[in-house]
PDB file of C-alpha atoms in Angstrom:
ATOM      1  CA  MET A  25     163.906 161.492  57.927  1.00  0.00           C
ATOM      2  CA  ALA A  26     164.128 157.720  56.343  1.00  0.00           C
ATOM      3  CA  GLU A  27     165.720 156.355  60.354  1.00  0.00           C
ATOM      4  CA  GLU A  28     162.954 157.987  62.029  1.00  0.00           C
ATOM      5  CA  ALA A  29     160.185 156.725  59.634  1.00  0.00           C
ATOM      6  CA  ASN A  30     162.031 153.044  60.636  1.00  0.00           C
ATOM      7  CA  LYS A  31     162.198 153.596  63.714  1.00  0.00           C
ATOM      8  CA  LEU A  32     158.248 154.854  63.290  1.00  0.00           C
ATOM      9  CA  SER A  33     157.489 151.917  61.412  1.00  0.00           C
ATOM     10  CA  GLU A  34     159.299 149.135  64.275  1.00  0.00           C
ATOM     11  CA  VAL A  35     157.580 151.032  66.813  1.00  0.00           C
ATOM     12  CA  ALA A  36     154.241 149.995  65.353  1.00  0.00           C
ATOM     13  CA  GLN A  37     154.734 146.687  64.351  1.00  0.00           C
ATOM     14  CA  ASP A  38     155.865 146.343  68.342  1.00  0.00           C
ATOM     15  CA  THR A  39     152.931 147.900  69.424  1.00  0.00           C
ATOM     16  CA  THR A  40     150.543 145.961  66.209  1.00  0.00           C
ATOM     17  CA  GLN A  41     151.978 142.826  67.711  1.00  0.00           C
ATOM     18  CA  MET A  42     151.520 143.510  71.678  1.00  0.00           C
ATOM     19  CA  ILE A  43     147.816 144.658  70.801  1.00  0.00           C
ATOM     20  CA  GLN A  44     147.254 141.232  69.097  1.00  0.00           C
ATOM     21  CA  SER A  45     149.034 139.118  71.751  1.00  0.00           C
ATOM     22  CA  ALA A  46     146.663 140.776  74.463  1.00  0.00           C
ATOM     23  CA  GLY A  47     144.063 139.959  72.304  1.00  0.00           C
ATOM     24  CA  GLU A  48     144.557 136.158  71.991  1.00  0.00           C
ATOM     25  CA  LYS A  49     145.456 136.032  74.964  1.00  0.00           C
ATOM     26  CA  THR A  50     142.008 137.618  76.222  1.00  0.00           C
ATOM     27  CA  ALA A  51     140.185 135.640  73.956  1.00  0.00           C
ATOM     28  CA  GLN A  52     141.817 132.705  75.145  1.00  0.00           C
ATOM     29  CA  SER A  53     140.893 133.776  78.800  1.00  0.00           C
ATOM     30  CA  VAL A  54     137.564 133.810  77.716  1.00  0.00           C
ATOM     31  CA  ILE A  55     137.324 130.479  75.349  1.00  0.00           C
ATOM     32  CA  GLU A  56     138.524 128.674  78.862  1.00  0.00           C
ATOM     33  CA  HIS A  57     135.921 130.912  81.087  1.00  0.00           C
ATOM     34  CA  THR A  58     133.121 129.821  78.720  1.00  0.00           C
ATOM     35  CA  ALA A  59     133.715 126.464  78.228  1.00  0.00           C
ATOM     36  CA  LYS A  60     133.775 126.038  82.061  1.00  0.00           C
ATOM     37  CA  TYR A  61     130.538 128.134  82.059  1.00  0.00           C
ATOM     38  CA  ASN A  62     129.369 125.471  79.273  1.00  0.00           C
ATOM     39  CA  ASP A  63     130.285 122.878  81.369  1.00  0.00           C
ATOM     40  CA  ALA A  64     128.197 123.785  84.037  1.00  0.00           C
ATOM     41  CA  TYR A  65     125.355 124.810  81.848  1.00  0.00           C
ATOM     42  CA  SER A  66     125.404 121.617  80.207  1.00  0.00           C
ATOM     43  CA  THR A  67     125.984 119.947  84.371  1.00  0.00           C
ATOM     44  CA  ILE A  68     122.823 122.208  84.601  1.00  0.00           C
ATOM     45  CA  ASP A  69     121.064 120.386  81.480  1.00  0.00           C
ATOM     46  CA  LYS A  70     121.618 117.294  81.941  1.00  0.00           C
ATOM     47  CA  PHE A  71     119.831 117.293  85.531  1.00  0.00           C
ATOM     48  CA  VAL A  72     117.153 119.037  84.432  1.00  0.00           C
ATOM     49  CA  ASP A  73     116.515 116.632  80.922  1.00  0.00           C
ATOM     50  CA  GLY A  74     116.430 113.323  84.024  1.00  0.00           C
ATOM     51  CA  PHE A  75     114.283 115.273  85.748  1.00  0.00           C
ATOM     52  CA  TRP A  76     112.051 115.889  83.363  1.00  0.00           C
ATOM     53  CA  GLU A  77     112.629 112.439  82.447  1.00  0.00           C
ATOM     54  CA  ARG A  78     111.486 111.171  85.724  1.00  0.00           C
ATOM     55  CA  MET A  79     108.506 113.531  86.146  1.00  0.00           C
ATOM     56  CA  PRO A  80     105.570 110.851  85.158  1.00  0.00           C
ATOM     57  CA  TYR A  81     107.380 108.099  87.651  1.00  0.00           C
ATOM     58  CA  ILE A  82     107.529 110.982  90.083  1.00  0.00           C
ATOM     59  CA  CYS A  83     103.991 111.674  89.553  1.00  0.00           C
ATOM     60  CA  ILE A  84     102.728 107.757  89.739  1.00  0.00           C
ATOM     61  CA  ALA A  85     104.612 107.884  92.994  1.00  0.00           C
ATOM     62  CA  ILE A  86     102.855 110.733  94.104  1.00  0.00           C
ATOM     63  CA  VAL A  87      99.636 108.711  93.157  1.00  0.00           C
ATOM     64  CA  VAL A  88     101.094 105.753  94.448  1.00  0.00           C
ATOM     65  CA  PHE A  89     101.938 107.318  97.838  1.00  0.00           C
ATOM     66  CA  THR A  90      98.447 109.381  97.884  1.00  0.00           C
ATOM     67  CA  ILE A  91      96.245 105.670  96.995  1.00  0.00           C
ATOM     68  CA  PHE A  92      98.562 104.192 100.328  1.00  0.00           C
ATOM     69  CA  ILE A  93      97.681 107.098 102.066  1.00  0.00           C
ATOM     70  CA  LEU A  94      93.587 106.676 101.385  1.00  0.00           C
ATOM     71  CA  LEU A  95      93.668 103.289 102.236  1.00  0.00           C
ATOM     72  CA  SER A  96      95.319 103.565 106.300  1.00  0.00           C
ATOM     73  CA  LYS A  97      91.950 105.788 106.034  1.00  0.00           C
ATOM     74  CA  ILE A  98      89.955 103.535 105.244  1.00  0.00           C
ATOM     75  CA  PHE A  99      91.835 100.614 107.118  1.00  0.00           C
ATOM     76  CA  LYS A 100      90.858 102.853 110.629  1.00  0.00           C
ATOM     77  CA  PHE A 101      87.213 103.514 109.010  1.00  0.00           C
ATOM     78  CA  PHE A 102      87.006  99.942 109.217  1.00  0.00           C
ATOM     79  CA  ILE A 103      88.410  98.770 111.612  1.00  0.00           C
ATOM     80  CA  ARG A 104      86.755 101.103 114.191  1.00  0.00           C
ATOM     81  CA  LYS A 105      83.536  99.906 112.614  1.00  0.00           C
ATOM     82  CA  THR A 106      84.338  96.738 112.601  1.00  0.00           C
ATOM     83  CA  LEU A 107      85.299  96.330 116.151  1.00  0.00           C
ATOM     84  CA  ALA A 108      84.479  99.148 118.088  1.00  0.00           C
ATOM     85  CA  ASP A 109      80.685  98.853 118.776  1.00  0.00           C
ATOM     86  CA  ARG A 110      81.001  94.924 119.764  1.00  0.00           C
ATOM     87  CA  SER A 111      81.345  94.722 123.784  1.00  0.00           C
ATOM     88  CA  TYR A 112      83.887  92.557 124.149  1.00  0.00           C
ATOM     89  CA  THR A 113      85.987  93.833 122.246  1.00  0.00           C
ATOM     90  CA  LYS A 114      89.284  95.616 123.863  1.00  0.00           C
ATOM     91  CA  GLN A 115      89.570  99.317 123.469  1.00  0.00           C
ATOM     92  CA  ASN A 116      92.783  99.396 123.319  1.00  0.00           C
ATOM     93  CA  LEU A 117      93.475  96.812 121.022  1.00  0.00           C
ATOM     94  CA  VAL A 118      90.743  99.252 118.441  1.00  0.00           C
ATOM     95  CA  LEU A 119      94.254 101.756 119.628  1.00  0.00           C
ATOM     96  CA  VAL A 120      96.394  99.026 118.541  1.00  0.00           C
ATOM     97  CA  LEU A 121      95.628  98.180 114.953  1.00  0.00           C
ATOM     98  CA  ASN A 122      94.798 101.668 114.085  1.00  0.00           C
ATOM     99  CA  ARG A 123      97.967 103.037 114.686  1.00  0.00           C
ATOM    100  CA  VAL A 124     100.196  99.894 113.966  1.00  0.00           C
ATOM    101  CA  GLY A 125      98.343  99.349 110.757  1.00  0.00           C
ATOM    102  CA  SER A 126      97.532 102.543 109.413  1.00  0.00           C
ATOM    103  CA  SER A 127     101.610 103.243 109.921  1.00  0.00           C
ATOM    104  CA  ALA A 128     102.003  99.509 108.415  1.00  0.00           C
ATOM    105  CA  ILE A 129     100.306 100.836 105.323  1.00  0.00           C
ATOM    106  CA  ILE A 130     101.566 103.934 105.018  1.00  0.00           C
ATOM    107  CA  PHE A 131     105.084 102.909 105.141  1.00  0.00           C
ATOM    108  CA  PHE A 132     105.122 100.099 103.044  1.00  0.00           C
ATOM    109  CA  GLY A 133     103.490 102.682 100.499  1.00  0.00           C
ATOM    110  CA  PHE A 134     106.116 104.893 101.071  1.00  0.00           C
ATOM    111  CA  LEU A 135     108.581 102.484  99.708  1.00  0.00           C
ATOM    112  CA  ILE A 136     106.939 101.488  96.858  1.00  0.00           C
ATOM    113  CA  ALA A 137     106.941 105.799  95.887  1.00  0.00           C
ATOM    114  CA  MET A 138     110.365 105.317  96.235  1.00  0.00           C
ATOM    115  CA  VAL A 139     111.412 101.816  94.083  1.00  0.00           C
ATOM    116  CA  ILE A 140     109.252 104.167  91.527  1.00  0.00           C
ATOM    117  CA  ALA A 141     110.191 107.326  91.378  1.00  0.00           C
ATOM    118  CA  ILE A 142     114.247 106.569  92.016  1.00  0.00           C
ATOM    119  CA  PRO A 143     115.893 104.414  89.445  1.00  0.00           C
ATOM    120  CA  GLY A 144     117.375 102.016  91.233  1.00  0.00           C
ATOM    121  CA  PHE A 145     116.614 102.072  95.122  1.00  0.00           C
ATOM    122  CA  THR A 146     115.745  99.284  97.289  1.00  0.00           C
ATOM    123  CA  PRO A 147     115.203  99.282 101.156  1.00  0.00           C
ATOM    124  CA  ALA A 148     118.296  97.887 101.872  1.00  0.00           C
ATOM    125  CA  GLN A 149     119.609 101.435 100.445  1.00  0.00           C
ATOM    126  CA  LEU A 150     117.452 103.216 102.627  1.00  0.00           C
ATOM    127  CA  MET A 151     118.749 101.777 105.638  1.00  0.00           C
ATOM    128  CA  SER A 152     122.030 102.291 105.034  1.00  0.00           C
ATOM    129  CA  ALA A 153     121.433 105.985 104.316  1.00  0.00           C
ATOM    130  CA  LEU A 154     119.924 105.950 107.950  1.00  0.00           C
ATOM    131  CA  GLY A 155     123.416 105.000 109.250  1.00  0.00           C
ATOM    132  CA  LEU A 156     121.352 102.286 111.331  1.00  0.00           C
ATOM    133  CA  GLY A 157     124.653 100.772 111.693  1.00  0.00           C
ATOM    134  CA  SER A 158     126.460 103.552 112.905  1.00  0.00           C
ATOM    135  CA  VAL A 159     126.093 102.787 117.080  1.00  0.00           C
ATOM    136  CA  ALA A 160     124.166 105.895 118.220  1.00  0.00           C
ATOM    137  CA  ILE A 161     122.213 105.927 116.391  1.00  0.00           C
ATOM    138  CA  GLY A 162     121.697 101.935 116.804  1.00  0.00           C
ATOM    139  CA  PHE A 163     121.211 103.573 120.269  1.00  0.00           C
ATOM    140  CA  ALA A 164     118.854 106.333 119.948  1.00  0.00           C
ATOM    141  CA  PHE A 165     116.231 103.293 117.731  1.00  0.00           C
ATOM    142  CA  LYS A 166     116.731 101.068 119.794  1.00  0.00           C
ATOM    143  CA  ASP A 167     115.308 103.674 122.614  1.00  0.00           C
ATOM    144  CA  ILE A 168     112.392 104.424 120.197  1.00  0.00           C
ATOM    145  CA  PHE A 169     111.609 100.587 119.012  1.00  0.00           C
ATOM    146  CA  GLN A 170     111.494 100.314 123.056  1.00  0.00           C
ATOM    147  CA  ASN A 171     108.844 102.274 123.481  1.00  0.00           C
ATOM    148  CA  MET A 172     107.154 101.233 120.760  1.00  0.00           C
ATOM    149  CA  LEU A 173     107.270  97.508 122.128  1.00  0.00           C
ATOM    150  CA  SER A 174     105.652  98.478 125.305  1.00  0.00           C
ATOM    151  CA  GLY A 175     103.313 100.952 124.465  1.00  0.00           C
ATOM    152  CA  VAL A 176     101.859  97.781 121.651  1.00  0.00           C
ATOM    153  CA  LEU A 177     101.909  95.387 124.874  1.00  0.00           C
ATOM    154  CA  ILE A 178     100.395  98.419 127.612  1.00  0.00           C
ATOM    155  CA  LEU A 179      97.528  98.442 124.065  1.00  0.00           C
ATOM    156  CA  LEU A 180      96.833  94.458 124.020  1.00  0.00           C
ATOM    157  CA  SER A 181      97.650  93.609 127.719  1.00  0.00           C
ATOM    158  CA  GLU A 182      95.468  96.717 128.781  1.00  0.00           C
ATOM    159  CA  PRO A 183      96.530  97.617 132.618  1.00  0.00           C
ATOM    160  CA  PHE A 184      94.297 100.979 132.297  1.00  0.00           C
ATOM    161  CA  LYS A 185      92.344 103.154 129.840  1.00  0.00           C
ATOM    162  CA  ILE A 186      91.609 106.338 128.962  1.00  0.00           C
ATOM    163  CA  GLY A 187      89.646 108.114 131.307  1.00  0.00           C
ATOM    164  CA  ASP A 188      91.497 106.369 134.609  1.00  0.00           C
ATOM    165  CA  ASP A 189      93.027 107.951 136.534  1.00  0.00           C
ATOM    166  CA  ILE A 190      96.594 106.209 137.283  1.00  0.00           C
ATOM    167  CA  ILE A 191      99.929 107.196 139.112  1.00  0.00           C
ATOM    168  CA  VAL A 192     103.568 106.191 137.433  1.00  0.00           C
ATOM    169  CA  ASN A 193     106.731 107.117 138.999  1.00  0.00           C
ATOM    170  CA  ASN A 194     104.826 109.760 141.816  1.00  0.00           C
ATOM    171  CA  MET A 195     103.260 111.799 138.823  1.00  0.00           C
ATOM    172  CA  GLU A 196      99.519 111.015 139.022  1.00  0.00           C
ATOM    173  CA  GLY A 197      96.645 112.252 136.250  1.00  0.00           C
ATOM    174  CA  THR A 198      94.061 111.239 133.846  1.00  0.00           C
ATOM    175  CA  VAL A 199      95.055 109.120 130.742  1.00  0.00           C
ATOM    176  CA  GLU A 200      94.321 111.187 128.092  1.00  0.00           C
ATOM    177  CA  ASP A 201      95.725 108.978 125.719  1.00  0.00           C
ATOM    178  CA  ILE A 202      97.930 106.160 124.545  1.00  0.00           C
ATOM    179  CA  GLN A 203      99.871 105.849 121.740  1.00  0.00           C
ATOM    180  CA  ILE A 204     102.672 103.832 119.964  1.00  0.00           C
ATOM    181  CA  ARG A 205     105.236 106.440 121.732  1.00  0.00           C
ATOM    182  CA  ALA A 206     103.740 107.528 124.759  1.00  0.00           C
ATOM    183  CA  THR A 207     100.960 107.921 127.058  1.00  0.00           C
ATOM    184  CA  PHE A 208      99.968 111.026 128.334  1.00  0.00           C
ATOM    185  CA  LEU A 209      98.301 112.195 131.300  1.00  0.00           C
ATOM    186  CA  ARG A 210      96.272 115.308 132.026  1.00  0.00           C
ATOM    187  CA  SER A 211      97.556 115.790 136.536  1.00  0.00           C
ATOM    188  CA  PRO A 212      95.187 117.338 138.192  1.00  0.00           C
ATOM    189  CA  ASP A 213      96.157 121.275 138.278  1.00  0.00           C
ATOM    190  CA  GLY A 214      95.745 121.094 134.188  1.00  0.00           C
ATOM    191  CA  ARG A 215      99.065 120.360 133.002  1.00  0.00           C
ATOM    192  CA  ARG A 216     100.284 117.577 130.498  1.00  0.00           C
ATOM    193  CA  ILE A 217     102.821 114.863 131.500  1.00  0.00           C
ATOM    194  CA  VAL A 218     104.385 112.799 129.017  1.00  0.00           C
ATOM    195  CA  ILE A 219     105.057 109.650 129.807  1.00  0.00           C
ATOM    196  CA  PRO A 220     107.794 107.144 127.617  1.00  0.00           C
ATOM    197  CA  ASN A 221     105.743 103.191 127.749  1.00  0.00           C
ATOM    198  CA  ALA A 222     108.855 102.449 128.371  1.00  0.00           C
ATOM    199  CA  THR A 223     108.856 103.752 131.445  1.00  0.00           C
ATOM    200  CA  VAL A 224     105.271 102.681 132.022  1.00  0.00           C
ATOM    201  CA  TYR A 225     105.618  98.804 131.473  1.00  0.00           C
ATOM    202  CA  THR A 226     109.085  98.554 133.327  1.00  0.00           C
ATOM    203  CA  SER A 227     107.262 100.794 136.194  1.00  0.00           C
ATOM    204  CA  ALA A 228     104.559 100.828 138.946  1.00  0.00           C
ATOM    205  CA  VAL A 229     101.423 101.792 137.565  1.00  0.00           C
ATOM    206  CA  THR A 230      98.121 102.372 140.412  1.00  0.00           C
ATOM    207  CA  VAL A 231      94.946 103.013 138.860  1.00  0.00           C
ATOM    208  CA  ASN A 232      92.966 104.772 141.412  1.00  0.00           C
ATOM    209  CA  THR A 233      89.431 104.231 138.754  1.00  0.00           C
ATOM    210  CA  ALA A 234      90.192 100.471 138.467  1.00  0.00           C
ATOM    211  CA  TYR A 235      86.821  99.791 140.808  1.00  0.00           C
TER     212      TYR A 235
END
């Protein structure tokens, strides 16, 4: 009986040790997972704290950008009132000043807002983030800038006006709008034709209603 009691006691001790060992492993595993979650939570807390710290600057940046948008609208209104009513003023010159000037004001306001909202931000970082140094992006921007420059030259030289009937590359229509990127025509059958300004500027243009 004593031997059986000793065996039962040993079995009970082994079982207790196994339970304690399993409990320690479980506790250690729980602590490790908790530490991982704590790291994630601490990272999220830092992000949220940083966001709330920058919130006043973000609000100021939004206000500044809104002010520049309003300034661009005021600029357009001023140009229309100052130049549009004068007989010697070319119609397209008003469009150039409106679109190029307002776009420059908004872009300048965007840069200022980014500098206020993001610490350490510089316009050079924006250029590098856009990848302007890469060949593919460079060619894409080359076409964009070519169309923009051609649009400005078309508006300044004024070979035709809005409302004229023109023929460009065997495409005929009435000029609806001359934007910085493209010229919009309305064909006789009611279709809209969009021609890149670089194509318009480098092609022969017949203005049917010039005289």
